[in-house]
Coordinates of C-alpha atoms and ligand atoms in Angstrom, one line a residue:
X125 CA 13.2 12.8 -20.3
X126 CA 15.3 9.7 -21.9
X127 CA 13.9 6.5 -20.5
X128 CA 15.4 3.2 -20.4
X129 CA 15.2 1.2 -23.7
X130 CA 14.1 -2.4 -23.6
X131 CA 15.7 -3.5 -26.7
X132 CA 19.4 -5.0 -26.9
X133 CA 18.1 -5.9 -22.9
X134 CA 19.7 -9.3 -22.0
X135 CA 16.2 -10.5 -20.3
X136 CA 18.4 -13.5 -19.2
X137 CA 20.7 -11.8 -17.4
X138 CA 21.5 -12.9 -13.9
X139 CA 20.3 -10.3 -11.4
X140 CA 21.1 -10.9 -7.5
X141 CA 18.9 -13.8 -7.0
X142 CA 16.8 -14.9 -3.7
X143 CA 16.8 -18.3 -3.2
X144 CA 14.5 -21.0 -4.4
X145 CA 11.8 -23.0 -3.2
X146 CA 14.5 -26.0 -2.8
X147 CA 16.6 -23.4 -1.4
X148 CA 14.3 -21.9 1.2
X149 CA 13.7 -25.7 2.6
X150 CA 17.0 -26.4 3.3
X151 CA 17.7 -23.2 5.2
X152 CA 15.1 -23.8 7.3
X153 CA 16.2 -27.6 8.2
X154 CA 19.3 -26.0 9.4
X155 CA 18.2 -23.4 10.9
X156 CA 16.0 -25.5 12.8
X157 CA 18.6 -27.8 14.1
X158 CA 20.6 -25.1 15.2
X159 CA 17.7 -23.4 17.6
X160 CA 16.2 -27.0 18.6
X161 CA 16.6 -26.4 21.9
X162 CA 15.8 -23.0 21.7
X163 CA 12.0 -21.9 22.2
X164 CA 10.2 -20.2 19.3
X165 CA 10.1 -16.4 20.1
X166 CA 6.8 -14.9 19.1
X167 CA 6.1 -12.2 16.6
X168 CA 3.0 -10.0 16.9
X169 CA 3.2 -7.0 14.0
X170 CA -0.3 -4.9 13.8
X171 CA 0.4 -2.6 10.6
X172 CA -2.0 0.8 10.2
X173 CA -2.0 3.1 7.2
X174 CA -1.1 2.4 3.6
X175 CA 0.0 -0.4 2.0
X176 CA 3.3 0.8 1.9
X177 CA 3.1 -0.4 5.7
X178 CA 1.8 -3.6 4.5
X179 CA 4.8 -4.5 2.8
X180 CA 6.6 -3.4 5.2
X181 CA 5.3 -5.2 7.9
X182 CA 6.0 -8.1 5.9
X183 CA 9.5 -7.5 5.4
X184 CA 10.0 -6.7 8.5
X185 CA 8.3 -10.4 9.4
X186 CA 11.2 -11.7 6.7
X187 CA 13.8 -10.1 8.8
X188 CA 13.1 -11.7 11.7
X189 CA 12.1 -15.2 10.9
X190 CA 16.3 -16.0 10.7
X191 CA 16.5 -14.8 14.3
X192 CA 13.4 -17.8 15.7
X193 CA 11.0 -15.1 15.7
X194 CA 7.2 -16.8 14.5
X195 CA 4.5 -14.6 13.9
X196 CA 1.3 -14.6 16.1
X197 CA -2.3 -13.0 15.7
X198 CA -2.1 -13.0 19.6
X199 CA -0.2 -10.3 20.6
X200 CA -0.8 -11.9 24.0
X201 CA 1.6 -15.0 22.9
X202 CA 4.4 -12.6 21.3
X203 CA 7.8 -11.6 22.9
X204 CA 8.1 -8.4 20.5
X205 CA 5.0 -6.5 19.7
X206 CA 5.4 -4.0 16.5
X207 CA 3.1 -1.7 15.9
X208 CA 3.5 -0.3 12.2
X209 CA 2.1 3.3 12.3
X210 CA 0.2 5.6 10.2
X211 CA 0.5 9.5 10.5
X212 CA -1.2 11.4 7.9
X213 CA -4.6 12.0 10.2
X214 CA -4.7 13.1 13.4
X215 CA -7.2 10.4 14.5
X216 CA -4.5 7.9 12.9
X217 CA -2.3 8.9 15.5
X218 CA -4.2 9.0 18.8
X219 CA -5.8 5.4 18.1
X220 CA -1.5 4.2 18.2
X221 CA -1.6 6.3 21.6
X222 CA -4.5 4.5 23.2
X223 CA -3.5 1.2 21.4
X224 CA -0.1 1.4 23.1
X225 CA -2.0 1.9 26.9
X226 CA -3.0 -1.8 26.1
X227 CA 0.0 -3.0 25.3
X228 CA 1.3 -1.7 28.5
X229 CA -1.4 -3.4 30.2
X230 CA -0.5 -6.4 28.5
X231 CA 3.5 -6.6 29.1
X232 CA 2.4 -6.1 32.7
X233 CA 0.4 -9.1 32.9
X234 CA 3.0 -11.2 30.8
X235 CA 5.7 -9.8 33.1
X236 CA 3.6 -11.1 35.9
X237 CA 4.3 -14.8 34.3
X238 CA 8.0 -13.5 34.2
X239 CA 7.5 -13.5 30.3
X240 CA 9.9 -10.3 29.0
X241 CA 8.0 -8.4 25.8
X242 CA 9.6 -6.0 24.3
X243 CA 7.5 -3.2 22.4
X244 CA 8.4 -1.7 19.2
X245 CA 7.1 1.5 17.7
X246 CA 7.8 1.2 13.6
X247 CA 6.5 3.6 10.6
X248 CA 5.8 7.1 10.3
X249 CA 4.2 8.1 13.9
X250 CA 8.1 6.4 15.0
X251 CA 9.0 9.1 12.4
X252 CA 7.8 12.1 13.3
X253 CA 7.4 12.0 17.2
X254 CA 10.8 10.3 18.2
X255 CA 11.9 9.7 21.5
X256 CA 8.4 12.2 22.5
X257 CA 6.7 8.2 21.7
X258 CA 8.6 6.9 25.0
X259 CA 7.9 10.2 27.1
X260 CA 3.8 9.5 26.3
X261 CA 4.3 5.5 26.9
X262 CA 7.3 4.5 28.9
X263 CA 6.6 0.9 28.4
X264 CA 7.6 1.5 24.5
X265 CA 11.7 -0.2 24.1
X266 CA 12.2 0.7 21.2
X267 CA 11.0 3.4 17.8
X268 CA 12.1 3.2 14.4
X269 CA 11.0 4.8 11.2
X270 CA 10.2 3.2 8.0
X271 CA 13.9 3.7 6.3
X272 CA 15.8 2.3 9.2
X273 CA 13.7 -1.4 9.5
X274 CA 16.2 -3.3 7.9
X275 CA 18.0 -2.9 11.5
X276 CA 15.6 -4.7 13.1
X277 CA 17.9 -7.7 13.9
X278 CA 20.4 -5.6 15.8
X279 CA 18.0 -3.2 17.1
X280 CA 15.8 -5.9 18.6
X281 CA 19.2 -7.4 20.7
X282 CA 19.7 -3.4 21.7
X283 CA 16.8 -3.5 23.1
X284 CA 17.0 -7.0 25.2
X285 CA 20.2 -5.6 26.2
X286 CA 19.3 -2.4 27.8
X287 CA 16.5 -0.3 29.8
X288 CA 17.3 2.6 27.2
X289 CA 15.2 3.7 24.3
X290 CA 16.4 2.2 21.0
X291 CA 15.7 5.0 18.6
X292 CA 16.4 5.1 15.1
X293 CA 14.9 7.1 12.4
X294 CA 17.7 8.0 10.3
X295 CA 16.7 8.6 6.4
X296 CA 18.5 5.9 4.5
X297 CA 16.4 4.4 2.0
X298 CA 19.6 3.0 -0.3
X299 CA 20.5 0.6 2.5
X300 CA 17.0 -0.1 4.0
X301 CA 16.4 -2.3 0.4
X302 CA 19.8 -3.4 -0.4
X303 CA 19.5 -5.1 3.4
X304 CA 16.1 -6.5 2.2
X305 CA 17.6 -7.8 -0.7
X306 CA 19.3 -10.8 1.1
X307 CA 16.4 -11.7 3.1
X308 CA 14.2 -14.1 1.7
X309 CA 10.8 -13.0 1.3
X310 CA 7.8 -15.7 2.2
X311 CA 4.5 -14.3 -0.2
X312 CA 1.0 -14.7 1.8
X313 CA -1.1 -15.0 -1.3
X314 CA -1.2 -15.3 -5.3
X315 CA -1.4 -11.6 -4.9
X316 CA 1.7 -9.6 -3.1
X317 CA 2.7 -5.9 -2.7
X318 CA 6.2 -4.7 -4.2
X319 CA 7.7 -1.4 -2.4
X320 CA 9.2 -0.1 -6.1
X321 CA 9.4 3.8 -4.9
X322 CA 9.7 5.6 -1.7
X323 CA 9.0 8.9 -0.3
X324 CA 8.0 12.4 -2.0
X325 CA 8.9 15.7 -2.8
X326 CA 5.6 16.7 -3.9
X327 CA 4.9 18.7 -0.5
X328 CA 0.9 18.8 -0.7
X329 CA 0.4 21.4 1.5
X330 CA -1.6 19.3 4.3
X331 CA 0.6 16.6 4.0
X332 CA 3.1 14.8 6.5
X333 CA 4.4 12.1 4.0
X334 CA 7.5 14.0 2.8
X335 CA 8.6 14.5 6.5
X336 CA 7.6 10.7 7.5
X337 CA 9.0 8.7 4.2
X338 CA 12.0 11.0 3.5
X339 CA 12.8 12.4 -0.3
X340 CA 11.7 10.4 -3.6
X341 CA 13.9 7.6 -4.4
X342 CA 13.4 4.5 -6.7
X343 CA 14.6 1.0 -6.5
X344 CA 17.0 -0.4 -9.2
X345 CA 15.2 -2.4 -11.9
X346 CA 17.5 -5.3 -11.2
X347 CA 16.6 -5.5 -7.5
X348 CA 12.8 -5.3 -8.4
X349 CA 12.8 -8.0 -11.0
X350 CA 14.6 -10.6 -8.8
X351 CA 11.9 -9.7 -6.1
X352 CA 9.0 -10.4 -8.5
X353 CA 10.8 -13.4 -9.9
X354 CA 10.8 -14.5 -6.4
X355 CA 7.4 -13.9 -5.8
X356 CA 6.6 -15.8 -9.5
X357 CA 8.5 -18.8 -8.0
X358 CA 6.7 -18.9 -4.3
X359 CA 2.8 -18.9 -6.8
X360 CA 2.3 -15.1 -6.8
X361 CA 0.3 -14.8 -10.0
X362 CA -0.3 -10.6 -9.4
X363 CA 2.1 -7.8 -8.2
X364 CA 0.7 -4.4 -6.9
X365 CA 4.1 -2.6 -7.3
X366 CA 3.6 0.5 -4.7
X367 CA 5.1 3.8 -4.2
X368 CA 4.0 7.3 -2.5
X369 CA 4.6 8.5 -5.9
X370 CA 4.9 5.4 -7.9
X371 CA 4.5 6.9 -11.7
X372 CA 8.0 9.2 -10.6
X373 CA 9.6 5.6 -10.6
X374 CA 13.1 6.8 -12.1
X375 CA 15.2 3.5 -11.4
X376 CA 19.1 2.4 -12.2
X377 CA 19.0 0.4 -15.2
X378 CA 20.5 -3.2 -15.1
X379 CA 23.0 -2.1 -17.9
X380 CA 23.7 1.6 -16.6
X381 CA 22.1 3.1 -19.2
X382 CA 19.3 6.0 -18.1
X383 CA 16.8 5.5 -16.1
X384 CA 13.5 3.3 -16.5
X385 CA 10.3 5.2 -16.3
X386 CA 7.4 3.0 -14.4
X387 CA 6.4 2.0 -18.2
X388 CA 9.4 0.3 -18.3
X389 CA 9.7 -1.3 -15.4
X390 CA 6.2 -3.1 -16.1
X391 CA 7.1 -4.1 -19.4
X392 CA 10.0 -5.9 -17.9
X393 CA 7.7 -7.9 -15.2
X394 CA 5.2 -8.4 -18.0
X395 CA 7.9 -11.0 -19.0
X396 CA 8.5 -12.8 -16.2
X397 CA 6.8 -16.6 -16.5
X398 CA 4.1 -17.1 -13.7
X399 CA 3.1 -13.0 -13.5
X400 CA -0.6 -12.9 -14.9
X401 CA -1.3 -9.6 -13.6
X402 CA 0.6 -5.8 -12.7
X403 CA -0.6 -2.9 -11.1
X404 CA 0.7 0.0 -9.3
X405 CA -0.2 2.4 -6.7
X406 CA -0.2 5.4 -5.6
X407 CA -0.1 8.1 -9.1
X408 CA 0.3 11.6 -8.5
X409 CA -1.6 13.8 -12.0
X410 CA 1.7 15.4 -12.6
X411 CA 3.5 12.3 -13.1
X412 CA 1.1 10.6 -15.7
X413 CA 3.7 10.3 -18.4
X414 CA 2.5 9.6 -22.0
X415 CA 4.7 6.2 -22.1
X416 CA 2.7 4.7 -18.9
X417 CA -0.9 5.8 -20.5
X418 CA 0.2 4.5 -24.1
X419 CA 0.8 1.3 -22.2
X420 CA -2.2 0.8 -21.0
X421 CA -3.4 0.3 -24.8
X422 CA -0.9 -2.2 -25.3
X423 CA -0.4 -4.8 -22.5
X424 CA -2.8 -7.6 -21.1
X425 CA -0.6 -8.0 -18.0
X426 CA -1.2 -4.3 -16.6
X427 CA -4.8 -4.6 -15.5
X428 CA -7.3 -1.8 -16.2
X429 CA -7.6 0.4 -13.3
X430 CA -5.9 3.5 -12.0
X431 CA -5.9 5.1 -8.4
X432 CA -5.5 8.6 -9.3
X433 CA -5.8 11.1 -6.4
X434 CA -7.7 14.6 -7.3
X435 CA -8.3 15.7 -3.7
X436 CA -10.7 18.6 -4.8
X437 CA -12.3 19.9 -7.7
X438 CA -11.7 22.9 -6.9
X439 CA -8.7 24.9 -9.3
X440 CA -8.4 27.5 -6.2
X441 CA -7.8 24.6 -3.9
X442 CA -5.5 22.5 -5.5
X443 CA -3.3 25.6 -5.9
X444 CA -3.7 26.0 -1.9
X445 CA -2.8 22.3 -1.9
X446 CA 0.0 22.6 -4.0
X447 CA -0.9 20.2 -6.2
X448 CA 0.4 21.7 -9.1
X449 CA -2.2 20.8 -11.6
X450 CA -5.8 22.1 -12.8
X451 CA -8.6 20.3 -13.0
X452 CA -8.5 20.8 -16.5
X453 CA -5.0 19.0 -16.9
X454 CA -6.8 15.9 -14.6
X455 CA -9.7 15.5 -17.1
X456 CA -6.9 16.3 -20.2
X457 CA -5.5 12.8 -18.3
X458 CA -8.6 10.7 -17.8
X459 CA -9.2 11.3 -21.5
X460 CA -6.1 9.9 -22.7
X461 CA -6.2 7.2 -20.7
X462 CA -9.8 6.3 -21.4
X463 CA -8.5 6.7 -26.0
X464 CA -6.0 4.3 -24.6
X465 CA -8.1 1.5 -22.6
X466 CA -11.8 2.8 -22.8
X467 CA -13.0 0.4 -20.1
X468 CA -10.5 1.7 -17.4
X469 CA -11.6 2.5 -13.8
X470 CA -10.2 5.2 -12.2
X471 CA -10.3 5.5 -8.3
X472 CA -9.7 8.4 -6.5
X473 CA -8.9 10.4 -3.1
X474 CA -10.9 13.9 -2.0
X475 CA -10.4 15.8 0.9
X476 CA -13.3 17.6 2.3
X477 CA -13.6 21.1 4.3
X478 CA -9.5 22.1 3.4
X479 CA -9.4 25.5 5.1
X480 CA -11.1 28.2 2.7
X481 CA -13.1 25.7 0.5
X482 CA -16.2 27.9 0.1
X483 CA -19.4 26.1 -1.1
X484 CA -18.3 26.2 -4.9
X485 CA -15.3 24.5 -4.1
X486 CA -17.1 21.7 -2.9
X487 CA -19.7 21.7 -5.3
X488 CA -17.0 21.6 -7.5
X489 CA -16.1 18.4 -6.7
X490 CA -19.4 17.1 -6.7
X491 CA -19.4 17.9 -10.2
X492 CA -16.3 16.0 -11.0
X493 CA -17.6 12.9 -9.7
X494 CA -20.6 13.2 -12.0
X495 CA -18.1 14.3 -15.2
X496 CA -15.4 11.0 -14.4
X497 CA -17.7 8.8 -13.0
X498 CA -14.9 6.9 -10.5
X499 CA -15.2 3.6 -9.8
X500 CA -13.8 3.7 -6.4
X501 CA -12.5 6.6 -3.7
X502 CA -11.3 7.4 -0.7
X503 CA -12.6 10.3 1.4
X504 CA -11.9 12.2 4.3
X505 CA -12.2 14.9 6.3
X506 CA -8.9 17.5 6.0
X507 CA -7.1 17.1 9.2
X508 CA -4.8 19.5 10.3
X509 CA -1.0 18.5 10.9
X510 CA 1.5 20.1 12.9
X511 CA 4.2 21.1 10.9
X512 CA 2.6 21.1 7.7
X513 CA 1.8 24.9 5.9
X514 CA -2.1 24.2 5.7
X515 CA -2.6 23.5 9.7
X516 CA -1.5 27.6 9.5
X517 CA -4.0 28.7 7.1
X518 CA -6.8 31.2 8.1
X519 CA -10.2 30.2 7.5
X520 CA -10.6 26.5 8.9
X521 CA -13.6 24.7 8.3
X522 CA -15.4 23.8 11.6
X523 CA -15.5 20.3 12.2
X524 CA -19.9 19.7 11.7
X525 CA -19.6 21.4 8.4
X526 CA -16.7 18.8 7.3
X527 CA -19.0 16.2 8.5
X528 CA -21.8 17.2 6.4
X529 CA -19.5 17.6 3.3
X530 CA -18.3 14.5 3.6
X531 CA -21.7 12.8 4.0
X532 CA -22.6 14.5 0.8
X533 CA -19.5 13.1 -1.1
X534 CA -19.5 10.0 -0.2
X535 CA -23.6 9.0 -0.8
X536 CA -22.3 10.8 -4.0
X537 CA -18.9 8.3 -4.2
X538 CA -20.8 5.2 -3.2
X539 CA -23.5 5.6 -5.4
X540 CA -21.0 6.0 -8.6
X541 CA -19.1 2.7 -7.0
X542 CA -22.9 0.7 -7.1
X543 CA -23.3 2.1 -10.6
X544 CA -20.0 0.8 -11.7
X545 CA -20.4 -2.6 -10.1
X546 CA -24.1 -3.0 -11.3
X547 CA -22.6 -2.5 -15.0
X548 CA -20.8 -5.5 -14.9
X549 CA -24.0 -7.4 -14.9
X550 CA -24.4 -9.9 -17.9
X551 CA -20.5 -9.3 -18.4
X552 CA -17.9 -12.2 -18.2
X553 CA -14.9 -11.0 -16.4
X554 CA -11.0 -12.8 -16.1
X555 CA -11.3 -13.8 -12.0
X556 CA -8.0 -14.8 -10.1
X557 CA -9.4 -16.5 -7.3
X558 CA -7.5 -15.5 -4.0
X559 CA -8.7 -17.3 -1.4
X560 CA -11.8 -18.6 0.5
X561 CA -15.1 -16.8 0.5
X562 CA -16.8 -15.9 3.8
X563 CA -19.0 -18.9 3.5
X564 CA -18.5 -22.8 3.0
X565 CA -18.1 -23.8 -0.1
X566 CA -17.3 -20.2 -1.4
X567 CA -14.1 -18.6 -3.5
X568 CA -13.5 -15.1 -3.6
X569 CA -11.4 -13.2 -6.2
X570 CA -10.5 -10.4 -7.8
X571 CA -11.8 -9.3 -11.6
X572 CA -9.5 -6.8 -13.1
X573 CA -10.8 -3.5 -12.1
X574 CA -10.2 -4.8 -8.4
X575 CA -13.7 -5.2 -7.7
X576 CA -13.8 -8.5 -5.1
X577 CA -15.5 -11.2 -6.8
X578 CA -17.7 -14.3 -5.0
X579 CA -18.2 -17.8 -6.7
X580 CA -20.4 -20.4 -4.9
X581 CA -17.9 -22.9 -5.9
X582 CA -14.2 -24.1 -4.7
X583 CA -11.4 -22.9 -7.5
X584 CA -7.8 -22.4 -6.2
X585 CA -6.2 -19.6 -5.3
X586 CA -4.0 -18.6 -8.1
X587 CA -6.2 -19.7 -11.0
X588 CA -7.8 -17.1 -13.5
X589 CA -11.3 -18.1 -14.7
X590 CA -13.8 -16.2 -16.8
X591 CA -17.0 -15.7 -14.5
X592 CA -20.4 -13.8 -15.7
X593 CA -21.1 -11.5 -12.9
X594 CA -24.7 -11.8 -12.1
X595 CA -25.4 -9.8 -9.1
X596 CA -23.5 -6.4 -7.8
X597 CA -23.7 -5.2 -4.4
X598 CA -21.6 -1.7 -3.8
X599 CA -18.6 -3.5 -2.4
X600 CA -19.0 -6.3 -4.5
X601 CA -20.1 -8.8 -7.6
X602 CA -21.6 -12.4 -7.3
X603 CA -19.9 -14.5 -10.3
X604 CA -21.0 -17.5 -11.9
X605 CA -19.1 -20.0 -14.1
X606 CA -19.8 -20.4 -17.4
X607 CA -19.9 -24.1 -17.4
X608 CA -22.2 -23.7 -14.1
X609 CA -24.5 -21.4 -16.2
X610 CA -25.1 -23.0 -19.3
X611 CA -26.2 -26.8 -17.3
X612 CA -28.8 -24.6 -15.1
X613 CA -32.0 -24.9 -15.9
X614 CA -33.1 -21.7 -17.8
Ligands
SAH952 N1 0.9 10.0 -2.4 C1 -0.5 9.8 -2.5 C2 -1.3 9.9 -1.2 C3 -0.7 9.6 0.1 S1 -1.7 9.9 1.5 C4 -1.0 11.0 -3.4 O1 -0.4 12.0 -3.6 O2 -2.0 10.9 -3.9 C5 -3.3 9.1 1.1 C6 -4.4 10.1 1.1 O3 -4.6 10.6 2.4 C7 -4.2 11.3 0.2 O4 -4.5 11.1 -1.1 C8 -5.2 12.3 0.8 O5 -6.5 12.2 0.2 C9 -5.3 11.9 2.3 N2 -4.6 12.8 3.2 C10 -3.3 13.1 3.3 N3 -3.1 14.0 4.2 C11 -4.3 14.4 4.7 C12 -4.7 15.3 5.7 N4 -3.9 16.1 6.3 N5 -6.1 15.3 6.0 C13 -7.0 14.5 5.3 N6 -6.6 13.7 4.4 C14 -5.3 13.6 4.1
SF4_953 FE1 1.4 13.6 0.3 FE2 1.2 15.1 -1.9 FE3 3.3 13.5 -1.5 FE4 0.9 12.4 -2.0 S1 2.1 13.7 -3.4 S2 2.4 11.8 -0.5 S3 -0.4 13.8 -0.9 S4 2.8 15.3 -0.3
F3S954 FE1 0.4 6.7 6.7 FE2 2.9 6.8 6.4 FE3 1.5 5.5 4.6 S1 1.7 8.4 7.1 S2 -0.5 6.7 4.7 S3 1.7 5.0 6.7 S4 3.2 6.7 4.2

C-alpha cells in the first residue's frame, strides 16, 4: 500500500488551530460575565470500559463546559449524570444496570429538594440496547452512542425540554470529530489520550465492538496534529494516540496526497516542540506493517512498548475467532520487532474457555507466555454476546472450568509481569513524573515500558528524569535519583 511521504511536507503549515493558552482565558472571562447570574450546572460523567471511553468522556466534558456545565466527583451535586458504558462482557453490562437503580434512587432524593437531574446513558451499552435502556430504567432521559456525542449540547436541552426519551445512536463518525474539532480541549495531566481511529471491521467472532463503534475510520492527519499541538501547548509532554484498531490508521493527508500509515502519523508528532513521548494503542497482528516496526528502530519519541492482543495460543482457535493469523505469523512479529528495538515490552490480551478450547488449546497458551515472555496482559474469561457468531457455537466451556483456566493464566501472566519488573533492578530508566505518589512527599511516574514508577522525592509533573530502579514489586518499581544515590552513605 502507498503511504504518505513526509518529505516536500510544509511542517509549518497552518492546520485548523484550537485556541491558545491566552485564548482559552479570555473566553472564559466572557463567558463568565455572560452566565454571572446564572448558577453553575453540575457535571458528573462516570466512564467504564476502554480508554477509548476515557477520551471520550473527556470530550464530552469539553463540550459542555461552553453551556456552564462544571464537572463534579459527586454525582449527588450534578444536574446531568453520564454514564459512559462498556459492552464487550456481559458482567460489564449488568454492573451499568444496577448502577443505574442508584441513580434512580438518587434523582428521587434530589427531586425531593426540587433539584431536576437529568440522566444520560453514553457509549456502547447506549449502542447496542437503545431505547430497551429506558424500558429497564425509566428514570434514564436520555441514550446516546459513542459517534453521536458531539450532540450533546442540543441533546441535553431535548431532554430539559421533554418527558420523552432522547435517543440517538446514529453511526456518523466524520461529524462526531469535525464537531470536536472546535471545542477546546482542557488536558488533565502531562500525559493525555488522542482518539486517532475508530471502530473495526475485524469481526472477532466473540466480539461486540464492530456493532458498538461502527466500521473502521481514521482521523485526518491535519485534525490530529492541531489536537496534539494543543495538548503540547496546555504541558502535555506524552500522547497515547488510541484506536480499536489503531495500526489500520489510514488518514487524509494534509496535502491530498495518499493516505498516512500510523508510522507516519508518529513521525509527524515526533516533531512537534513540547512532545517527549508517543504511544499508541490498541494493535491488531494483522495490521503490524513493516514501516511502524522499522520505526521502532529509529525514533526516541515512540516509547518501547507494544499492546499486542493474541487472545489464544491456540492456531484452531484463533481460526474460530477469526483472527486471521497463526501463531506462527505472531511470533514472525515479536521477532521483528524485538531485531528492531530489542528491549521492547509487549503486553497482551487472552481469552480463556472460548467454546471448544480443549486442554491443548490452553496449554498452548501457557506455552506462549513462556516463548514471548510479556510484560503485561489482560485476561478474561470468554463471555458470550448476543448477537455475536461465537455465543452460537456448540461446545461452551462451563463457567468453573473458565475459572480455573484463568487462575492458571494469570499466576502464569503475573509472574512474567514480576520477572519483567524485577529486571529493571540496578537499571536507570528516563521517568516523566505524572503526579503525586500515594504518600507525602512522594512522585510517581511513568518509565518507558509503562511500568508506574515511585520516587521518595517531590519532581514536577511533566519533567523527565533518569531514576535507578531499586526495588520492583509486580505492579510496580521504587526509583531513586541519581544525585540521591551517589550522596548516600554506601
Ligand atoms: N481491538 C482490540 C481489543 C478490543 S476489546 C483488539 O482487537 O485487540 C479488549 C479485549 O477484550 C480484547 O482484546 C479481548 O481480549 C477482550 N474481549 C473482547 N470480547 C470479549 C468477550 N466476548 N469475552 C471475553 N473477552 C473479550
Ligand atoms: Fe473486537 Fe476483534 Fe475488532 Fe478487536 S479486532 S475490536 S477484538 S472485533
Ligand atoms: Fe467497551 Fe466499547 Fe471500549 S464495548 S472496550 S467501551 S469500544
Amino acid at each position: 500500500m502507498a503511504f504518505c511521504s513526509l518529505d516536500g511536507q510544509d511542517k509549518t503549515a497552518r492546520v485548523p488551530n484550537f485556541p491558545t493558552a491566552a485564548g482559552l482565558a479570555t473566553g472564559r472571562v466572557i463567558r463568565h460575565s455572560r452566565t454571572m447570574h446564572t448558577p453553575k450546572k453540575r457535571l458528573f460523567v462516570k466512564t467504564y470500559g476502554c480508554q477509548m471511553n476515557v477520551y471520550d468522556s473527556g470530550r464530552m466534558r469539553d463540550l459542555l463546559a461552553p453551556l456552564g456545565f462544571a464537572p463534579t466527583d459527586i454525582a449527588e451535586d450534578a444536574d446531568l449524570i453520564i454514564l459512559n458504558t462498556c459492552h464487550i462482557r456481559e458482567k460489564a453490562t449488568e454492573k451499568i444496570y444496577s448502577e443505574l437503580g442508584q441513580m434512580k434512587l438518587l434523582k428521587d432524593r434530589r427531586a425531593a429538594l426540587g433539584l431536576e437531574t437529568t440522566l444520560a446513558v453514553a457509549g456502547c451499552v447506549a449502542q447496542a440496547e437503545g431505547a430497551e435502556i429506558r424500558a429497564r430504567q425509566p428514570a434514564v432521559d436520555l441514550v446516546f452512542g459513542p459517534q453521536a456525542l458531539h450532540k450533546l449540547p442540543e441533546m441535553v436541552a431535548q431532554a430539559a425540554r421533554s418527558q420523552r426519551l432522547v435517543l440517538e445512536t446514529d453511526f456518523a463518525a466524520i461529524d462526531k470529530f469535525d464537531v470536536l474539532e472546535s471545542a477546546p480541549r482542557a488536558p488533565d495531566g502531562v500525559s493525555a489520550f488522542l482518539s486517532v481511529q475508530e471502530g473495526c471491521d475485524k469481526f472477532c467472532t466473540f466480539c461486540v465492538v464492530p456493532y458498538t463503534r461502527g466500521a473502521e475510520y481514521s482521523r485526518p492527519v491535519a485534525q490530529i496534529v492541531a489536537e496534539a499541538q494543543h495538548l503540547a501547548e496546555h504541558g502535555v509532554r506524552e500522547i497515547v494516540l488510541l484506536g480499536q484498531n489503531v495500526n489500520a490508521y489510514a488518514g487524509a493527508a494534509p496535502d491530498g496526497g495518499a493516505k498516512c500509515s500510523l508510522a507516519d502519523l508518529l513521525s509527524r508528532l515526533a516533531d512537534i516542540k513540547g512532545i517527549a513521548r508517543l504511544r499508541y494503542t490498541t494493535s491488531h497482528p494483522i495490521e503490524m506493517n513493516p514501516d511502524l516496526i522499522a520505526l521502532h528502530g529509529q525514533s526516541q519519541t515512540l516509547m518501547p512498548f507494544l499492546h499486542l492482543p493474541v487472545q489464544s495460543g491456540s492456531d484452531r482457535v484463533l481460526k474460530a475467532m477469526n483472527r486471521r493469523h497463526t501463531i506462527a505469523d505472531y511470533v514472525a512479529i515479536i521477532e521483528n520487532i524485538r531485531k528492531a528495538r530489542p528491549d521492547i515490552a509487549i503486553a497482551t490480551d487472552f481469552i480463556v474457555g472460548f467454546p471448544g478450547e480443549t486442554a491443548a488449546d490452553f496449554e498452548a497458551s501457557l506455552a506462549l507466555i513462556d516463548l514471548i515472555g510479556f510484560s503485561q496482559a489482560f485476561s478474561f474469561k470468554f463471555s458470550a454476546r448476543p448477537g455475536t457468531p461465537a455465543a452460537e457455537l456448540p461446545d461452551q466451556i462451563p463457567e468453573g472450568e473458565k475459572d480455573r483456566r484463568l487462575a492458571v493464566l494469570q499466576d502464569k501472566l503475573f509472574a512474567a509481569q514480576l520477572g519483567f519488573n524485577r529486571a529493571q533492578i540496578g537499571a536507570t530508566l528516563p521517568v516523566l513524573m505524572t503526579g503525586p505518589g500515594r504518600h507525602a512527599g512522594q512522585t510517581i511516574g511513568r518509565s518507558p515500558f509503562l511500568q508506574s514508577v515511585h520516587v521518595d522525592e517531590i519532581h514536577a509533573p511533566g519533567t523527565i528524569l533518569p531514576l535507578r530502579i531499586v526495588s520492583a514489586s509486580q505492579n510496580s518499581l521504587r526509583g531513586e535519583t541519581i544525585a540521591h544515590l551517589a550522596g548516600s552513605p554506601a
